Amino acid sequence: MAKMINKRISRYVLTGLYLSIMSFSATAADDDKLKNMCMACHGDNGVNPYQSIPDLRGQSLIYLRNQMAAFKNGERQDITMSKVAQLLSYDDINRLTKYFSEQ
């Protein structure tokens, strides 16, 4: 039952994230929208209350960029992150990982 609920929640989150990403073109002025998209799951400043979602705070810039690149190119798989990373440009990834590594 918990798995079914988690899948359903993941679908809703993924749909919301997809719509958020597709609703704007990522420029420097849209950094807040990108950050808010990440914060929806990973929490404000990269800390969240969910055991199944990693905290981003305290992670190194290189580590975060490598993980996002792995999601983007398919080396790493996750129902939500794989699709989100594929929608982001490398510039978006660089800005987001810089922000969260500095928290």
CSV table of N, CA and C in Angstrom, one decimal:
chain,number,residue,atom,x,y,z
A,1,MET,N,0.8,-1.2,0.0
A,1,MET,CA,0.0,0.0,0.0
A,1,MET,C,0.9,1.3,0.0
A,2,ALA,N,1.9,1.2,0.8
A,2,ALA,CA,2.8,2.4,0.9
A,2,ALA,C,3.5,2.6,-0.4
A,3,LYS,N,3.9,1.5,-1.1
A,3,LYS,CA,4.5,1.7,-2.4
A,3,LYS,C,3.6,2.3,-3.4
A,4,MET,N,2.3,1.9,-3.4
A,4,MET,CA,1.3,2.5,-4.3
A,4,MET,C,1.1,4.0,-4.0
A,5,ILE,N,1.1,4.4,-2.8
A,5,ILE,CA,0.9,5.8,-2.4
A,5,ILE,C,2.2,6.5,-2.9
A,6,ASN,N,3.4,6.0,-2.6
A,6,ASN,CA,4.6,6.7,-3.1
A,6,ASN,C,4.6,6.8,-4.6
A,7,LYS,N,4.2,5.8,-5.3
A,7,LYS,CA,4.1,6.0,-6.8
A,7,LYS,C,3.2,7.0,-7.2
A,8,ARG,N,2.0,7.1,-6.6
A,8,ARG,CA,1.0,8.1,-6.9
A,8,ARG,C,1.5,9.5,-6.6
A,9,ILE,N,2.2,9.6,-5.4
A,9,ILE,CA,2.8,10.9,-5.1
A,9,ILE,C,3.8,11.3,-6.1
A,10,SER,N,4.7,10.3,-6.4
A,10,SER,CA,5.7,10.6,-7.4
A,10,SER,C,5.2,11.1,-8.7
A,11,ARG,N,4.1,10.5,-9.2
A,11,ARG,CA,3.5,10.9,-10.4
A,11,ARG,C,3.0,12.4,-10.3
A,12,TYR,N,2.3,12.7,-9.2
A,12,TYR,CA,1.8,14.1,-9.1
A,12,TYR,C,3.0,15.1,-9.0
A,13,VAL,N,4.0,14.7,-8.3
A,13,VAL,CA,5.2,15.6,-8.1
A,13,VAL,C,5.9,15.8,-9.5
A,14,LEU,N,6.0,14.6,-10.2
A,14,LEU,CA,6.7,14.7,-11.5
A,14,LEU,C,5.9,15.5,-12.5
A,15,THR,N,4.6,15.3,-12.5
A,15,THR,CA,3.7,16.1,-13.4
A,15,THR,C,3.9,17.6,-13.1
A,16,GLY,N,3.8,18.0,-11.8
A,16,GLY,CA,4.0,19.4,-11.4
A,16,GLY,C,5.3,19.9,-11.8
A,17,LEU,N,6.4,19.1,-11.6
A,17,LEU,CA,7.7,19.6,-11.9
A,17,LEU,C,7.8,19.8,-13.5
A,18,TYR,N,7.3,18.8,-14.2
A,18,TYR,CA,7.4,18.9,-15.7
A,18,TYR,C,6.7,20.2,-16.1
A,19,LEU,N,5.5,20.4,-15.6
A,19,LEU,CA,4.7,21.6,-16.0
A,19,LEU,C,5.5,22.9,-15.6
A,20,SER,N,6.1,22.9,-14.4
A,20,SER,CA,6.9,24.0,-14.0
A,20,SER,C,8.0,24.3,-14.9
A,21,ILE,N,8.7,23.3,-15.3
A,21,ILE,CA,9.9,23.4,-16.2
A,21,ILE,C,9.5,23.9,-17.6
A,22,MET,N,8.4,23.3,-18.1
A,22,MET,CA,8.0,23.6,-19.4
A,22,MET,C,7.3,25.0,-19.5
A,23,SER,N,6.9,25.6,-18.4
A,23,SER,CA,6.2,26.9,-18.4
A,23,SER,C,7.1,28.1,-18.6
A,24,PHE,N,8.4,27.9,-18.6
A,24,PHE,CA,9.3,29.1,-18.7
A,24,PHE,C,10.6,28.6,-19.4
A,25,SER,N,11.2,29.6,-20.0
A,25,SER,CA,12.6,29.4,-20.5
A,25,SER,C,13.6,29.7,-19.4
A,26,ALA,N,14.5,28.9,-19.2
A,26,ALA,CA,15.4,29.1,-18.1
A,26,ALA,C,16.5,30.1,-18.4
A,27,THR,N,16.4,31.3,-17.8
A,27,THR,CA,17.4,32.3,-17.9
A,27,THR,C,17.7,32.7,-16.4
A,28,ALA,N,18.7,33.6,-16.3
A,28,ALA,CA,19.1,34.0,-15.0
A,28,ALA,C,17.9,34.6,-14.1
A,29,ALA,N,17.0,35.2,-14.8
A,29,ALA,CA,15.8,35.8,-14.1
A,29,ALA,C,14.9,34.7,-13.6
A,30,ASP,N,15.0,33.5,-14.1
A,30,ASP,CA,14.1,32.4,-13.7
A,30,ASP,C,14.8,31.5,-12.6
A,31,ASP,N,15.9,31.9,-12.1
A,31,ASP,CA,16.6,31.0,-11.1
A,31,ASP,C,15.7,30.7,-9.9
A,32,ASP,N,14.9,31.6,-9.4
A,32,ASP,CA,14.0,31.4,-8.3
A,32,ASP,C,13.0,30.3,-8.6
A,33,LYS,N,12.5,30.3,-9.9
A,33,LYS,CA,11.6,29.2,-10.3
A,33,LYS,C,12.2,27.9,-10.3
A,34,LEU,N,13.5,27.8,-10.8
A,34,LEU,CA,14.2,26.6,-10.8
A,34,LEU,C,14.5,26.1,-9.4
A,35,LYS,N,14.9,27.0,-8.5
A,35,LYS,CA,15.2,26.6,-7.1
A,35,LYS,C,13.9,26.1,-6.4
A,36,ASN,N,12.8,26.8,-6.6
A,36,ASN,CA,11.5,26.4,-6.0
A,36,ASN,C,11.1,25.0,-6.5
A,37,MET,N,11.4,24.7,-7.8
A,37,MET,CA,11.1,23.4,-8.3
A,37,MET,C,11.9,22.4,-7.5
A,38,CYS,N,13.1,22.6,-7.2
A,38,CYS,CA,14.0,21.6,-6.5
A,38,CYS,C,13.5,21.6,-5.0
A,39,MET,N,13.2,22.8,-4.5
A,39,MET,CA,12.8,22.8,-3.1
A,39,MET,C,11.5,22.1,-2.8
A,40,ALA,N,10.7,21.9,-3.8
A,40,ALA,CA,9.4,21.2,-3.6
A,40,ALA,C,9.6,19.8,-3.0
A,41,CYS,N,10.7,19.2,-3.4
A,41,CYS,CA,11.0,17.9,-2.9
A,41,CYS,C,12.2,17.9,-1.9
A,42,HIS,N,13.3,18.6,-2.2
A,42,HIS,CA,14.5,18.6,-1.4
A,42,HIS,C,14.5,19.6,-0.3
A,43,GLY,N,13.4,20.4,-0.2
A,43,GLY,CA,13.3,21.3,1.0
A,43,GLY,C,14.0,22.6,0.8
A,44,ASP,N,13.6,23.6,1.6
A,44,ASP,CA,14.2,24.9,1.6
A,44,ASP,C,15.7,24.8,1.9
A,45,ASN,N,16.5,25.4,1.2
A,45,ASN,CA,18.0,25.4,1.4
A,45,ASN,C,18.5,23.9,1.3
A,46,GLY,N,17.8,23.0,0.7
A,46,GLY,CA,18.3,21.7,0.4
A,46,GLY,C,18.1,20.7,1.6
A,47,VAL,N,17.3,21.0,2.6
A,47,VAL,CA,17.0,20.1,3.7
A,47,VAL,C,15.5,19.8,3.7
A,48,ASN,N,15.2,18.4,3.7
A,48,ASN,CA,13.8,18.1,3.7
A,48,ASN,C,13.5,17.0,4.7
A,49,PRO,N,12.2,16.8,5.1
A,49,PRO,CA,11.8,15.9,6.1
A,49,PRO,C,11.7,14.4,5.7
A,50,TYR,N,11.9,14.1,4.4
A,50,TYR,CA,11.6,12.8,3.9
A,50,TYR,C,12.9,11.9,3.8
A,51,GLN,N,12.8,10.7,4.4
A,51,GLN,CA,14.0,9.8,4.4
A,51,GLN,C,14.3,9.4,2.9
A,52,SER,N,13.4,9.3,2.1
A,52,SER,CA,13.6,8.7,0.7
A,52,SER,C,14.2,9.8,-0.2
A,53,ILE,N,14.2,11.1,0.2
A,53,ILE,CA,14.7,12.1,-0.7
A,53,ILE,C,15.9,12.7,-0.1
A,54,PRO,N,17.1,12.7,-0.8
A,54,PRO,CA,18.3,13.2,-0.2
A,54,PRO,C,18.3,14.7,0.1
A,55,ASP,N,19.0,15.0,1.1
A,55,ASP,CA,19.3,16.5,1.4
A,55,ASP,C,20.4,16.9,0.5
A,56,LEU,N,20.3,18.1,0.0
A,56,LEU,CA,21.3,18.7,-0.9
A,56,LEU,C,22.3,19.5,-0.2
A,57,ARG,N,21.9,20.1,1.0
A,57,ARG,CA,22.8,20.9,1.8
A,57,ARG,C,24.0,20.1,2.2
A,58,GLY,N,25.2,20.7,2.1
A,58,GLY,CA,26.4,20.0,2.5
A,58,GLY,C,27.0,19.2,1.5
A,59,GLN,N,26.4,19.0,0.3
A,59,GLN,CA,27.0,18.2,-0.8
A,59,GLN,C,27.9,19.1,-1.6
A,60,SER,N,29.0,18.6,-2.1
A,60,SER,CA,29.9,19.4,-2.8
A,60,SER,C,29.4,19.7,-4.2
A,61,LEU,N,29.9,20.8,-4.8
A,61,LEU,CA,29.4,21.2,-6.1
A,61,LEU,C,29.7,20.1,-7.1
A,62,ILE,N,30.9,19.5,-7.1
A,62,ILE,CA,31.3,18.5,-8.0
A,62,ILE,C,30.4,17.3,-7.9
A,63,TYR,N,30.1,16.8,-6.7
A,63,TYR,CA,29.2,15.7,-6.5
A,63,TYR,C,27.8,16.0,-7.0
A,64,LEU,N,27.3,17.1,-6.7
A,64,LEU,CA,25.9,17.5,-7.2
A,64,LEU,C,25.9,17.5,-8.7
A,65,ARG,N,26.9,18.1,-9.3
A,65,ARG,CA,26.9,18.2,-10.8
A,65,ARG,C,27.1,16.8,-11.4
A,66,ASN,N,27.9,16.0,-10.8
A,66,ASN,CA,28.1,14.6,-11.4
A,66,ASN,C,26.8,13.8,-11.3
A,67,GLN,N,26.1,14.0,-10.1
A,67,GLN,CA,24.8,13.2,-10.0
A,67,GLN,C,23.7,13.7,-11.0
A,68,MET,N,23.6,15.0,-11.2
A,68,MET,CA,22.7,15.5,-12.1
A,68,MET,C,23.0,15.1,-13.5
A,69,ALA,N,24.3,15.1,-13.9
A,69,ALA,CA,24.7,14.7,-15.2
A,69,ALA,C,24.4,13.2,-15.4
A,70,ALA,N,24.6,12.4,-14.3
A,70,ALA,CA,24.3,11.0,-14.4
A,70,ALA,C,22.7,10.8,-14.6
A,71,PHE,N,21.9,11.6,-13.9
A,71,PHE,CA,20.5,11.5,-14.2
A,71,PHE,C,20.1,11.9,-15.6
A,72,LYS,N,20.8,13.0,-16.1
A,72,LYS,CA,20.5,13.5,-17.4
A,72,LYS,C,20.9,12.5,-18.5
A,73,ASN,N,22.0,11.9,-18.4
A,73,ASN,CA,22.5,11.0,-19.4
A,73,ASN,C,22.0,9.5,-19.3
A,74,GLY,N,21.3,9.2,-18.2
A,74,GLY,CA,20.7,7.9,-18.0
A,74,GLY,C,21.6,6.9,-17.2
A,75,GLU,N,22.8,7.4,-16.8
A,75,GLU,CA,23.6,6.5,-16.0
A,75,GLU,C,23.0,6.2,-14.6
A,76,ARG,N,22.3,7.1,-14.1
A,76,ARG,CA,21.6,7.0,-12.8
A,76,ARG,C,20.1,7.1,-13.1
A,77,GLN,N,19.3,6.3,-12.4
A,77,GLN,CA,17.8,6.2,-12.7
A,77,GLN,C,17.0,6.5,-11.4
A,78,ASP,N,16.0,7.4,-11.6
A,78,ASP,CA,15.0,7.7,-10.6
A,78,ASP,C,13.8,8.1,-11.3
A,79,ILE,N,12.6,7.7,-10.8
A,79,ILE,CA,11.4,8.0,-11.5
A,79,ILE,C,11.2,9.5,-11.7
A,80,THR,N,11.6,10.3,-10.7
A,80,THR,CA,11.4,11.8,-10.8
A,80,THR,C,12.6,12.4,-11.4
A,81,MET,N,13.8,12.2,-10.8
A,81,MET,CA,15.0,12.9,-11.1
A,81,MET,C,15.5,12.7,-12.5
A,82,SER,N,15.3,11.5,-13.0
A,82,SER,CA,15.7,11.2,-14.4
A,82,SER,C,15.0,12.1,-15.4
A,83,LYS,N,13.7,12.2,-15.2
A,83,LYS,CA,12.9,13.1,-16.2
A,83,LYS,C,13.2,14.6,-16.0
A,84,VAL,N,13.3,15.0,-14.7
A,84,VAL,CA,13.6,16.4,-14.4
A,84,VAL,C,14.9,16.8,-15.0
A,85,ALA,N,16.0,16.0,-14.8
A,85,ALA,CA,17.3,16.3,-15.2
A,85,ALA,C,17.4,16.4,-16.8
A,86,GLN,N,16.6,15.5,-17.4
A,86,GLN,CA,16.6,15.5,-18.9
A,86,GLN,C,16.0,16.8,-19.4
A,87,LEU,N,15.1,17.4,-18.7
A,87,LEU,CA,14.4,18.7,-19.1
A,87,LEU,C,15.3,19.9,-18.8
A,88,LEU,N,16.3,19.8,-17.9
A,88,LEU,CA,17.1,20.9,-17.6
A,88,LEU,C,18.3,21.1,-18.6
A,89,SER,N,18.7,22.3,-18.8
A,89,SER,CA,19.9,22.5,-19.6
A,89,SER,C,21.1,22.3,-18.7
A,90,TYR,N,22.3,22.2,-19.3
A,90,TYR,CA,23.5,22.1,-18.4
A,90,TYR,C,23.7,23.4,-17.7
A,91,ASP,N,23.3,24.5,-18.3
A,91,ASP,CA,23.4,25.8,-17.6
A,91,ASP,C,22.5,25.8,-16.4
A,92,ASP,N,21.3,25.3,-16.5
A,92,ASP,CA,20.4,25.2,-15.4
A,92,ASP,C,21.0,24.4,-14.3
A,93,ILE,N,21.5,23.2,-14.7
A,93,ILE,CA,22.2,22.3,-13.7
A,93,ILE,C,23.3,23.0,-13.0
A,94,ASN,N,24.1,23.7,-13.7
A,94,ASN,CA,25.3,24.4,-13.1
A,94,ASN,C,24.8,25.5,-12.1
A,95,ARG,N,23.8,26.2,-12.5
A,95,ARG,CA,23.3,27.3,-11.5
A,95,ARG,C,22.6,26.6,-10.3
A,96,LEU,N,21.9,25.6,-10.5
A,96,LEU,CA,21.2,24.9,-9.4
A,96,LEU,C,22.2,24.3,-8.4
A,97,THR,N,23.1,23.5,-9.0
A,97,THR,CA,24.1,22.8,-8.1
A,97,THR,C,25.0,23.8,-7.4
A,98,LYS,N,25.3,24.9,-8.0
A,98,LYS,CA,26.1,26.0,-7.3
A,98,LYS,C,25.3,26.5,-6.2
A,99,TYR,N,24.0,26.8,-6.4
A,99,TYR,CA,23.2,27.3,-5.3
A,99,TYR,C,23.1,26.4,-4.1
A,100,PHE,N,22.8,25.1,-4.4
A,100,PHE,CA,22.6,24.1,-3.3
A,100,PHE,C,23.9,23.7,-2.6
A,101,SER,N,25.0,23.8,-3.4
A,101,SER,CA,26.3,23.4,-2.7
A,101,SER,C,26.8,24.6,-1.8
A,102,GLU,N,26.2,25.7,-2.0
A,102,GLU,CA,26.6,26.9,-1.1
A,102,GLU,C,25.7,27.0,0.1
A,103,GLN,N,24.7,26.2,0.3
A,103,GLN,CA,23.8,26.3,1.4
A,103,GLN,C,24.4,25.7,2.7
